[in-house]
XYZ file of C-alpha atoms in Angstrom:
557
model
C 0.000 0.000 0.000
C 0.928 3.697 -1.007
C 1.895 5.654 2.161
C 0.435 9.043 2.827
C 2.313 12.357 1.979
C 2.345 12.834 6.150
C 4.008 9.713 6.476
C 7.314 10.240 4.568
C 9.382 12.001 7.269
C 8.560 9.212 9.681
C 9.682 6.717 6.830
C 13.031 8.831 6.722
C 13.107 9.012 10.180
C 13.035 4.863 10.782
C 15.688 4.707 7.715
C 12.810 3.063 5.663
C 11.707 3.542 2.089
C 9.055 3.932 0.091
C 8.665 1.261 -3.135
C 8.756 3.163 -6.322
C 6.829 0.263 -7.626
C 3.660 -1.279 -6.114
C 0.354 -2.610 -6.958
C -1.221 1.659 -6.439
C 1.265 2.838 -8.630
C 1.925 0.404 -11.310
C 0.368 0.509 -14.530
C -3.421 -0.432 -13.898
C -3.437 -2.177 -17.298
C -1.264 -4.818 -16.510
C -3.206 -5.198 -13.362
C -6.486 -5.657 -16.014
C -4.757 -8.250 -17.749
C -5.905 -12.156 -17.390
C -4.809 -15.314 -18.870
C -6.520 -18.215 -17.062
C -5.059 -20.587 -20.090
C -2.047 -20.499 -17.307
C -3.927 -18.997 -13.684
C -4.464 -20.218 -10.488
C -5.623 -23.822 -11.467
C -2.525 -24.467 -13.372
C -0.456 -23.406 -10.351
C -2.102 -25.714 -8.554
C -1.129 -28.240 -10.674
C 2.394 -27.386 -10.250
C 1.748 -27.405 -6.455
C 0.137 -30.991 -6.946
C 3.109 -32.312 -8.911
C 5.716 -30.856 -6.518
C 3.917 -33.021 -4.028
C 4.122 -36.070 -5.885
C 7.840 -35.600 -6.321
C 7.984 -35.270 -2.748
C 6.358 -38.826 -2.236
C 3.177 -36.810 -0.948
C 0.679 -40.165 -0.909
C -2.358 -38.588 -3.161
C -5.157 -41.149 -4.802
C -3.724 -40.498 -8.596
C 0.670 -40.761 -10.032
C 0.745 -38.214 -12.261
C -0.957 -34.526 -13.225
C -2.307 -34.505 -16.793
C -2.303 -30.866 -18.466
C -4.751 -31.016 -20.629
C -5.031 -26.937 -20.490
C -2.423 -25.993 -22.969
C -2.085 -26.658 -26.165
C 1.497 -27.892 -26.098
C 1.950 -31.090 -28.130
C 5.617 -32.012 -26.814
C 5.012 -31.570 -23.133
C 2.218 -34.145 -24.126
C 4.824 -36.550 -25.522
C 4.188 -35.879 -29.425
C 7.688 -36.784 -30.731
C 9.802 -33.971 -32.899
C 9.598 -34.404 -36.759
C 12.646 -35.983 -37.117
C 13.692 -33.646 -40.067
C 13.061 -30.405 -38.194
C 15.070 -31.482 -35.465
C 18.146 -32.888 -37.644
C 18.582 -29.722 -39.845
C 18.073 -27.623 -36.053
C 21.169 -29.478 -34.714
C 23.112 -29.101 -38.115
C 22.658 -25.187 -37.711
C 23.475 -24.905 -34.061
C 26.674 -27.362 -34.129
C 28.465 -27.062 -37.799
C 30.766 -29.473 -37.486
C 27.714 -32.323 -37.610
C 27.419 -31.271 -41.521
C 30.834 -33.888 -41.210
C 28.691 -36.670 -39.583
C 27.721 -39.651 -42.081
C 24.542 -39.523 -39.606
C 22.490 -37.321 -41.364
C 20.924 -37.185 -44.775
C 22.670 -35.259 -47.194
C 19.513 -33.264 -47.853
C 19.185 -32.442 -44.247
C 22.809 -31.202 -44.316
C 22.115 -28.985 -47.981
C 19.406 -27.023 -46.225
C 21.362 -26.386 -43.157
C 24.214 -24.816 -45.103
C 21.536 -22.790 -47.047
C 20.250 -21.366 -44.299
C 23.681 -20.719 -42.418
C 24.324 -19.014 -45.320
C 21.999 -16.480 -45.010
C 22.591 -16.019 -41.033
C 24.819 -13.462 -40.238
C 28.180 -14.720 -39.691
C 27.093 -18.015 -41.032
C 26.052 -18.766 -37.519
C 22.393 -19.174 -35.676
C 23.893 -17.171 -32.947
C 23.582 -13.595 -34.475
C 20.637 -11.568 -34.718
C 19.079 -11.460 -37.846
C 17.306 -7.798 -39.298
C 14.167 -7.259 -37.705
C 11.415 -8.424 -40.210
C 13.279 -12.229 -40.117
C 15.675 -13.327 -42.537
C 14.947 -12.596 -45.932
C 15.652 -15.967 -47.245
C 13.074 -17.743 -45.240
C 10.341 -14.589 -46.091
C 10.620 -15.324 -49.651
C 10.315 -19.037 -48.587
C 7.309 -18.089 -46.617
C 5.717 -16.187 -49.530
C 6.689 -19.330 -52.260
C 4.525 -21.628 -49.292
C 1.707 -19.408 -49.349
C 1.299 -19.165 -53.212
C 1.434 -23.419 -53.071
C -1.100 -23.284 -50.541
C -3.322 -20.978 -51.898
C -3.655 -21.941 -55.705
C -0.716 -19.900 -57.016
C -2.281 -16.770 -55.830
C 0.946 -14.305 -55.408
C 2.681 -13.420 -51.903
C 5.219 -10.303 -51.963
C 8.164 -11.523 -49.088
C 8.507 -7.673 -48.364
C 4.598 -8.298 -46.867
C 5.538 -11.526 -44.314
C 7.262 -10.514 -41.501
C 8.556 -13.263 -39.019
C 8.045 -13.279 -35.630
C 7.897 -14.629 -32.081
C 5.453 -17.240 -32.510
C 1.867 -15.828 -34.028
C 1.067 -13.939 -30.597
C 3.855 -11.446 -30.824
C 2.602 -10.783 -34.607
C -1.021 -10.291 -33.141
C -0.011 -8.164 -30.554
C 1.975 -5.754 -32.792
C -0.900 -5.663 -35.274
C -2.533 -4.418 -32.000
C -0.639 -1.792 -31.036
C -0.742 -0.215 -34.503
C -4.904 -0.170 -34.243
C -5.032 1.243 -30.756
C -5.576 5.286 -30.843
C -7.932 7.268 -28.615
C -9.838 8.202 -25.835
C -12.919 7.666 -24.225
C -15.738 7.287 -26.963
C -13.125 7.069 -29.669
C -11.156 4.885 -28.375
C -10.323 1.388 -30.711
C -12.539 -1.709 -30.153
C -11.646 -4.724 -31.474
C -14.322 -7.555 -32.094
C -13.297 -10.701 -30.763
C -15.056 -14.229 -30.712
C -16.768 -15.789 -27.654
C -15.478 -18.547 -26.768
C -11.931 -16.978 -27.377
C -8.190 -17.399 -27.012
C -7.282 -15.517 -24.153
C -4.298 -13.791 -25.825
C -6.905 -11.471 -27.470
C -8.729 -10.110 -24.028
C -5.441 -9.871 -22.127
C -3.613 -7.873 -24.752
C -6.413 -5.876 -25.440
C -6.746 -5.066 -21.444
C -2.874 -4.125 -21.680
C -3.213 -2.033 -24.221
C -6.437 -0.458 -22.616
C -8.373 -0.862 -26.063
C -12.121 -1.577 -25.765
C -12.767 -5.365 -26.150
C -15.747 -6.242 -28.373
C -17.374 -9.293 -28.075
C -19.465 -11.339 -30.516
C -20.715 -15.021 -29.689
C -20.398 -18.107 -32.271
C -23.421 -20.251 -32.052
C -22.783 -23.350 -29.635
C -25.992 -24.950 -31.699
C -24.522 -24.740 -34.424
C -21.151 -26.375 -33.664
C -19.765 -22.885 -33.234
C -20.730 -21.062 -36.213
C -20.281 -17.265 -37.068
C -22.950 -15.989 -37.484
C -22.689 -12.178 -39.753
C -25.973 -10.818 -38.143
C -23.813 -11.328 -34.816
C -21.244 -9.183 -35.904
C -23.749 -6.440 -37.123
C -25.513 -6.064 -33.289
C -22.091 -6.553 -31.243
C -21.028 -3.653 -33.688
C -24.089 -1.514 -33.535
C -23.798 -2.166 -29.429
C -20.295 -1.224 -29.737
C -20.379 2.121 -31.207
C -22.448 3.569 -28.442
C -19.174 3.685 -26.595
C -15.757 3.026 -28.677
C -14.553 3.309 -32.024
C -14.648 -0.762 -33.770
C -11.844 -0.741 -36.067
C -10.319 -4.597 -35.941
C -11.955 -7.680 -36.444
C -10.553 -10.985 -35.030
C -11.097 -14.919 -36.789
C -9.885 -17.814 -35.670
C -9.759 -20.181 -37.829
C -10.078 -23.104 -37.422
C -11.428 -22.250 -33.991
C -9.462 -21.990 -30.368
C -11.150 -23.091 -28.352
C -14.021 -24.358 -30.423
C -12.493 -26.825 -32.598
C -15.030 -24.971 -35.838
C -13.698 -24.448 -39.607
C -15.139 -21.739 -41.061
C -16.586 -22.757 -44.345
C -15.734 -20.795 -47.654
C -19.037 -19.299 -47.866
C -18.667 -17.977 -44.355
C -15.587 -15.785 -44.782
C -17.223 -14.845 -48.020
C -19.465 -12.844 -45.406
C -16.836 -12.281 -43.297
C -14.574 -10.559 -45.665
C -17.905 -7.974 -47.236
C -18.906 -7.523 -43.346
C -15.570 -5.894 -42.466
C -15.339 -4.143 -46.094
C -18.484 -2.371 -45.541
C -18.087 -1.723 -41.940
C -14.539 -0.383 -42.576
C -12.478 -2.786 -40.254
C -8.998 -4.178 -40.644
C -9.635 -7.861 -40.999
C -6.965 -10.288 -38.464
C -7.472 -13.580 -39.049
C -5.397 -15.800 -37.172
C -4.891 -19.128 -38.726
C -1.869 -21.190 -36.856
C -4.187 -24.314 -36.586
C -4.794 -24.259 -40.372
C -2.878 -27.917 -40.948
C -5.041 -29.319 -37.920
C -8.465 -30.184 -39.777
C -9.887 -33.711 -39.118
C -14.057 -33.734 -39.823
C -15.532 -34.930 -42.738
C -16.343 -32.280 -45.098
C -14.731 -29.591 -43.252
C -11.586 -27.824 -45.365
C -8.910 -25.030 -44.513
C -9.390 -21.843 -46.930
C -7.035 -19.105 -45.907
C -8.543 -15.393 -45.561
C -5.768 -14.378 -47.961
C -7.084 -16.816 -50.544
C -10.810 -16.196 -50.654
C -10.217 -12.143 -50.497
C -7.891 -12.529 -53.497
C -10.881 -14.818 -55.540
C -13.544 -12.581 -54.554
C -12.024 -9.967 -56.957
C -12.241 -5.745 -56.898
C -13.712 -4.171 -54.359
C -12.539 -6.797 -51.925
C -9.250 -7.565 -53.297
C -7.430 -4.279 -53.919
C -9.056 -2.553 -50.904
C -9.704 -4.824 -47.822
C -6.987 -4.702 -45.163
C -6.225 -8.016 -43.604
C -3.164 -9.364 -41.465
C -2.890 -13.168 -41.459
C -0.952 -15.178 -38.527
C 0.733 -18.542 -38.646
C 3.328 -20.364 -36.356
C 5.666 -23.345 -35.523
C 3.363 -24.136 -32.563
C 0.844 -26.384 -33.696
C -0.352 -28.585 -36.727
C 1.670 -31.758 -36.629
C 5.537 -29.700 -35.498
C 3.976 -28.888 -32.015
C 7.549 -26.722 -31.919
C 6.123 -24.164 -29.126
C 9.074 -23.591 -27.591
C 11.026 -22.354 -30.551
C 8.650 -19.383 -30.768
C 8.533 -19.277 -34.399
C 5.891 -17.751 -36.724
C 4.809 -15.016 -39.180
C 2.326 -12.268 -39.946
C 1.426 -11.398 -43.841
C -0.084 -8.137 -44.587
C -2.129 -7.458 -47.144
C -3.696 -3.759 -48.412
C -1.974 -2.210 -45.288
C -0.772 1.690 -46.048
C 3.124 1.562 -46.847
C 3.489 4.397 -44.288
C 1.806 2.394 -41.293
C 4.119 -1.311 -42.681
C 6.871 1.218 -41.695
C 5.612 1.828 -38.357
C 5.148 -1.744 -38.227
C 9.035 -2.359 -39.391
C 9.939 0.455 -37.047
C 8.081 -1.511 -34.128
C 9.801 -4.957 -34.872
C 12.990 -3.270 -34.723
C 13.197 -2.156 -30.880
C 12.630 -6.007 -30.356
C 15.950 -6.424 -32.134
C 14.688 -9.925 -33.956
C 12.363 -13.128 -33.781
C 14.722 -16.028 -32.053
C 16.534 -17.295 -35.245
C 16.183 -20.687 -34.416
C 12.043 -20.371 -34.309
C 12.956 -18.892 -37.985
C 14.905 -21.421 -39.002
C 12.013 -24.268 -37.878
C 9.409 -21.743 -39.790
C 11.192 -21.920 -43.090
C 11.576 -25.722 -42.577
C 7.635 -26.012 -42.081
C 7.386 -23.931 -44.984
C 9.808 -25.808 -47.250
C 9.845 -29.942 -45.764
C 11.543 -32.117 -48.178
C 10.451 -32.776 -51.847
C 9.499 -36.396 -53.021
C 12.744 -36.528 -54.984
C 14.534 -35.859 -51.324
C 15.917 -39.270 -49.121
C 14.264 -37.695 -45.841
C 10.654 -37.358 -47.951
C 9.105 -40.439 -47.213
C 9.773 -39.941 -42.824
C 9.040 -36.581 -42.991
C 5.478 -37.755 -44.675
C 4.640 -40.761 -42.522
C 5.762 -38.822 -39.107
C 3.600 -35.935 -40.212
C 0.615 -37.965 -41.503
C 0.735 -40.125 -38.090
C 0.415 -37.083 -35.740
C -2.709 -35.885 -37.394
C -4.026 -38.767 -38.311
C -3.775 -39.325 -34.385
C -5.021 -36.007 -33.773
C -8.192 -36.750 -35.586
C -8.352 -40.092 -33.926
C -8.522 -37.819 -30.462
C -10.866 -35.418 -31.786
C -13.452 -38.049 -32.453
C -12.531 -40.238 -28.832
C -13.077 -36.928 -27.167
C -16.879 -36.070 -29.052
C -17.889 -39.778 -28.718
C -17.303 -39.999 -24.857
C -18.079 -36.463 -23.652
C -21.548 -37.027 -25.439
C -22.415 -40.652 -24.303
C -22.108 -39.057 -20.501
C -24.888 -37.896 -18.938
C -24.956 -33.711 -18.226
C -21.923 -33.184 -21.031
C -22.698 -32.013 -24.201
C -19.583 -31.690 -26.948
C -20.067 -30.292 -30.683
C -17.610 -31.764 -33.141
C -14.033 -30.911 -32.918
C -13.645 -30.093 -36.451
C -10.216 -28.761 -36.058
C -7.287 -27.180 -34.194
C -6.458 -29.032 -30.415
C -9.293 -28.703 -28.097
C -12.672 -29.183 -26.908
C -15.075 -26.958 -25.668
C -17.928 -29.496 -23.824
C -21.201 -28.226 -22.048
C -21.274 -29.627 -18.421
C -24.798 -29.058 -16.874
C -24.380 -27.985 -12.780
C -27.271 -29.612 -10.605
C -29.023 -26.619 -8.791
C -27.274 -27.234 -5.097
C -23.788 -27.273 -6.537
C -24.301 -23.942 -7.571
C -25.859 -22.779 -4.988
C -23.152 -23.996 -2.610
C -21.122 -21.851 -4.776
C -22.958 -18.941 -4.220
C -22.646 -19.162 -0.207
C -18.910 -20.033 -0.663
C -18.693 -16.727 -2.256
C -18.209 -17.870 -5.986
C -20.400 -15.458 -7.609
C -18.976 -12.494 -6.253
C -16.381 -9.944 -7.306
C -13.198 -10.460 -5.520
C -12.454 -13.090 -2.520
C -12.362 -16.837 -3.976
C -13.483 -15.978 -7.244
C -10.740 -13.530 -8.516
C -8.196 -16.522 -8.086
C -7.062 -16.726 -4.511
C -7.402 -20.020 -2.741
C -10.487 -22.220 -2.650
C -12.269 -23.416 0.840
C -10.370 -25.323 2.734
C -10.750 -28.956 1.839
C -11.910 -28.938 -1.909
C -7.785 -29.264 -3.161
C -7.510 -26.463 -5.545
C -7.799 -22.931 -6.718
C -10.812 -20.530 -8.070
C -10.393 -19.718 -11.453
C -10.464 -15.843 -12.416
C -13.285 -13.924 -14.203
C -13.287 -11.433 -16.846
C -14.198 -8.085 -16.264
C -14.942 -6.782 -19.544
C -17.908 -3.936 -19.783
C -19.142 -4.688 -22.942
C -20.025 -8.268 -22.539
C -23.282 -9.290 -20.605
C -22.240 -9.711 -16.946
C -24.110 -13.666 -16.963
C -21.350 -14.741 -19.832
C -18.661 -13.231 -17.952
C -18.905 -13.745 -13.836
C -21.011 -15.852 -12.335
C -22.116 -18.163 -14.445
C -18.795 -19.451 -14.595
C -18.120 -20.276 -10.909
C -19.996 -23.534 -10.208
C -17.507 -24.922 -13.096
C -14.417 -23.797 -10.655
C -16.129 -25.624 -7.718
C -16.207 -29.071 -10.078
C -13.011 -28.027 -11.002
C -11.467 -28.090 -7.496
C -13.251 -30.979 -6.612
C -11.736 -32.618 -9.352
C -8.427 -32.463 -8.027
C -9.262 -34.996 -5.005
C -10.028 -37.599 -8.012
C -8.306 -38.353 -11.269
C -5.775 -34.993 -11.884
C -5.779 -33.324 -14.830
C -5.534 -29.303 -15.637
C -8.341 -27.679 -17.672
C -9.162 -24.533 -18.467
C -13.179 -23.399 -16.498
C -15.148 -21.353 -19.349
C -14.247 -18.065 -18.144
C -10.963 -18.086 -19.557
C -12.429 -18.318 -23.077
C -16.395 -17.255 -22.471
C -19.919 -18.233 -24.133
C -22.686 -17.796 -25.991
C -25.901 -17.216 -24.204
C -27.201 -20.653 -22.382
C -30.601 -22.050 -23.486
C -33.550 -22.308 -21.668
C -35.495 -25.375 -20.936
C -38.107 -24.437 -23.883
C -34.996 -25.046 -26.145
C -35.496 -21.079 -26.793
C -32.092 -18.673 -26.875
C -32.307 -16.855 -23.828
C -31.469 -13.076 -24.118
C -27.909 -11.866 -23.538
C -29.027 -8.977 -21.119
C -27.780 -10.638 -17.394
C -30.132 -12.411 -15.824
C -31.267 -12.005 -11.755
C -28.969 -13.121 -9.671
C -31.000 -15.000 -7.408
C -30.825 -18.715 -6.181
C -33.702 -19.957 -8.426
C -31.749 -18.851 -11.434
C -28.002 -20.013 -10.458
C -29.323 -23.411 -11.713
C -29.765 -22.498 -15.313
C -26.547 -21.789 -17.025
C -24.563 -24.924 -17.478
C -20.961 -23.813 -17.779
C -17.900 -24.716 -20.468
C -14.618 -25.509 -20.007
C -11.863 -26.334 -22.575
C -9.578 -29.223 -22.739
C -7.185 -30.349 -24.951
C -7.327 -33.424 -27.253
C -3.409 -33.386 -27.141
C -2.178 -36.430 -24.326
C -1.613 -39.542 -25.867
C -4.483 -42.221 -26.599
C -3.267 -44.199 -24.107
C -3.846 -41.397 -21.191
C -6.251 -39.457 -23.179
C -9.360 -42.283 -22.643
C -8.877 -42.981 -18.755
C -8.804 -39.268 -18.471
C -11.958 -38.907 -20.584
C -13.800 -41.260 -18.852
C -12.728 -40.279 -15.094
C -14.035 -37.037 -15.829
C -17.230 -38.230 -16.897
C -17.247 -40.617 -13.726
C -16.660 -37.770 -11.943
C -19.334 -35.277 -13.284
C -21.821 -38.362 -12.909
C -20.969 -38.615 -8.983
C -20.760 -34.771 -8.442
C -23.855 -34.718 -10.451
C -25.606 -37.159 -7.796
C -24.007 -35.758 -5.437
C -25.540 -32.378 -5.096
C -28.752 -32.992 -7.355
């Protein structure tokens, strides 16, 4: 706490000093900012496997995070190509070895080549290393029908959230009324509300359709702008696609809409498509924003300003750590793609070795190449195991009673409905769970239920029911949770909603309902989970969490 002005010459007096820094006089954005994807329930996790290396007896051996979408830490192996050409660049004198394939060992000395120094070690200029741009832009024209990409457009970066955040920081501009809103989805990655809150831009939300496996819906983006512009200035709009957490793929026709929505409405267009190699439903199909924009011809094409992400992390390389990714701009003002350059630089460069895995993702091995045929049958296995997951996790979510999980179409998660018998959340309510502060902005649970409350999200221009208390009775199963099979999962609130149904099978309205105990049983609450441990942990973990809602269910019904 800040002391009073009267209260300095006593502090010089007993030799003490004030903190420059503390929680009154540091910068109440970062104080705004949230990111349950790693909060309190994940540090209890850590706490729970700390105990377990410490021989603490507990009824389960192991934690399983199933909150993050981090294939490796699951146990996904490397693609064995990436990882030889990685070690080729960070120790030359391997290129000697007879233990690598000789076209392993020609793209390492092409890309050493264009490192400064001949060495991974040095920086590289700002934008990434021009080689792997213009092998960036040659990938993009493959993958979208020969459609042309300009390498002076890409820019590489530290995985796709430093791209998205930059793109940010060029939108945000002024105050009160005119301050920038950006439209995000609901459910939603929690990089968009916590950079947003950082940045103190106006977060504005609009809500896929849970009925209809997550759909966007264009007559959803017209009334969350319309709402909006009562008090900001809606200049970005936000995709993701396929969906995180959701698991939808937008059809063609959909960012069609999309793409004449934001053109009419005068937004910049960010469409952030890392999970565009993870697609595993039936009919379901990857089409780029750049790609449809470009086909849909003048107006659209020559005008519409768009910024498309991509990154190392996910699709079958799982390479998180390497923080490796791009952002391509297209239509964006040469003078602001200065800015944008000038930005980059004061962050010197994107970690060359996240570069180097980008331009291997970018360019894997031809069919004339030896390491072609691995590379193929290590990169078909993941997703073909991937899709394997997807369906396990839809087929035994929905044959439980009280869960209810759409499709997971694409990308690494699911996003299940768990339906809260009335006294559960009601105890919540008298533990405090519904409330602003106490348990329910992330300090420790009751004593006895094993784990932590989950944050909420304070955002003003989402209804309060989608964004506080709905949520809690999901941290209470969540706690409870931990006494039984461990695993870490992310409560709803990180990510958010659509508006729940009522019994008549009618949408109810988005304004907040009472809160009252005779309505705290009618939300049921989300949570996502990712389809990412192996098979062999992934079922037992499936089904002990729909033993355990069962019980809980009985429990307090």
């Amino acid at each position: 706490m800040a002391l009073r002005a009267g209260d300095h010459s006593q502090v010089a007096m007993n030799g003490l000093k004030e903190k420059v820094l503390t929680l009154d006089t540091m910068n109440p954005c970062v104080r705004k900012v949230e990111y349950a994807v790693r909060g309190p329930i994940v540090l209890r996790a850590l706490e729970l496997e700390q105990e377990l290396r410490q021989g603490v007896k507990k009824p389960f051996t192991e934690v399983i995070r199933a909150n993050i979408g981090d294939a490796q830490a699951m146990g996904q192996k490397p693609i064995t190509f990436l990882r030889q050409v990685l070690a080729l660049c960070v120790h030359p004198d391997l290129l000697n070895s007879p233990d690598f394939p000789e076209d392993a060992k020609r793209r390492a000395e092409r890309i050493l080549q264009a490192c400064g120094g001949h060495s991974l070690g040095a920086y590289s200029i700002s934008s990434g290393i021009q080689l792997i741009r213009e092998d960036v832009a040659r990938y993009i024209e493959r993958r979208d029908g020969g459609i042309p990409a300009d390498p002076n457009n890409i820019y590489l970066s530290t995985g796709a959230s430093d791209a998205i955040v930059t793109v940010l920081k060029l939108l945000v501009a002024g105050e009160g009324r005119t301050r920038t809103g950006v439209l995000i989805p609901i459910p939603q990655y929690p990089l968009y509300s916590a950079a947003l809150a950082e940045l103190n831009a106006v977060q504005v939300d609009y809500y896929l359709d849970e009925e209809r496996a997550w759909a966007l819906d264009v007559a959803e983006l017209r009334r969350a702008l319309a709402q909006a512009r009562d008090h900001c200035c809606p200049r970005a709009l936000c995709v993701i696609n396929p969906g995180n957490p959701t698991g939808q793929v937008q059809a063609r026709e959909c960012i069609e809409a999309v793409i004449r929505f934001a053109f009419e409405e005068r937004l910049f267009l960010m469409a952030d498509e890392v999970y565009q190699d993870n697609v595993y439903a039936e009919g379901s199909q990857f089409h780029s924003f750049k790609k449809v924009l470009t086909e849909m011809g003048p107006p659209y094409a020559a005008q519409q300003e768009l910024a498309s992400f991509h990154s190392v992390s996910k699709g079958y390389m799982g390479e998180c750590g390497f923080r490796g990714g791009y952002v391509e701009v297209v239509n964006m003002d040469p003078a602001v793609q200065s800015q944008m350059q000038k930005l980059m630089s004061v962050r010197l460069c994107p970690p060359v070795p996240g570069q180097l895995l980008l331009d291997l993702v970018v360019s894997p091995p031809a069919p004339s190449e030896p390491s072609f045929a691995q590379f193929q049958a290590e990169r078909q296995a993941v997703l073909a195991e991937l899709a394997a997951k997807a369906k396990l996790t839809e087929q035994v979510f929905n044959e439980a009673p009280g869960i209810r999980c759409n499709p997971v179409q694409g990308a690494m998660y699911s996003f299940p409905r768990v339906q809260l018998p009335p006294r559960a959340v009601q105890r919540a309510q008298v533990r405090g769970l519904d409330r602003r502060g106490g348990a329910g902005r992330g300090e420790a649970g009751p004593p006895g239920e094993g784990g932590a409350w989950a944050p909420s999200s304070d955002r003003s221009s989402s209804p309060p029911d989608l964004r506080s208390w709905a949520w809690r009775p999901t941290c209470s199963s969540a706690c409870a949770f931990w006494r039984r099979p461990a695993s870490a999962w992310c409560p709803g609130v990180a990510s958010g909603r659509r508006k729940a149904p009522t019994t008549s099978g009618e949408a109810r309205p988005r304004a907040a309902p009472p809160r009252s105990p005779q309505h705290l049983c009618l939300p049921p609450s989300l949570f996502r989970m990712t389809i990412l441990p192996p098979l062999e942990k992934l079922r037992p973990l499936l089904e002990k969490l729909s033993q355990f809602h069962a019980k809980f269910t009985r429990e307090y019904s």
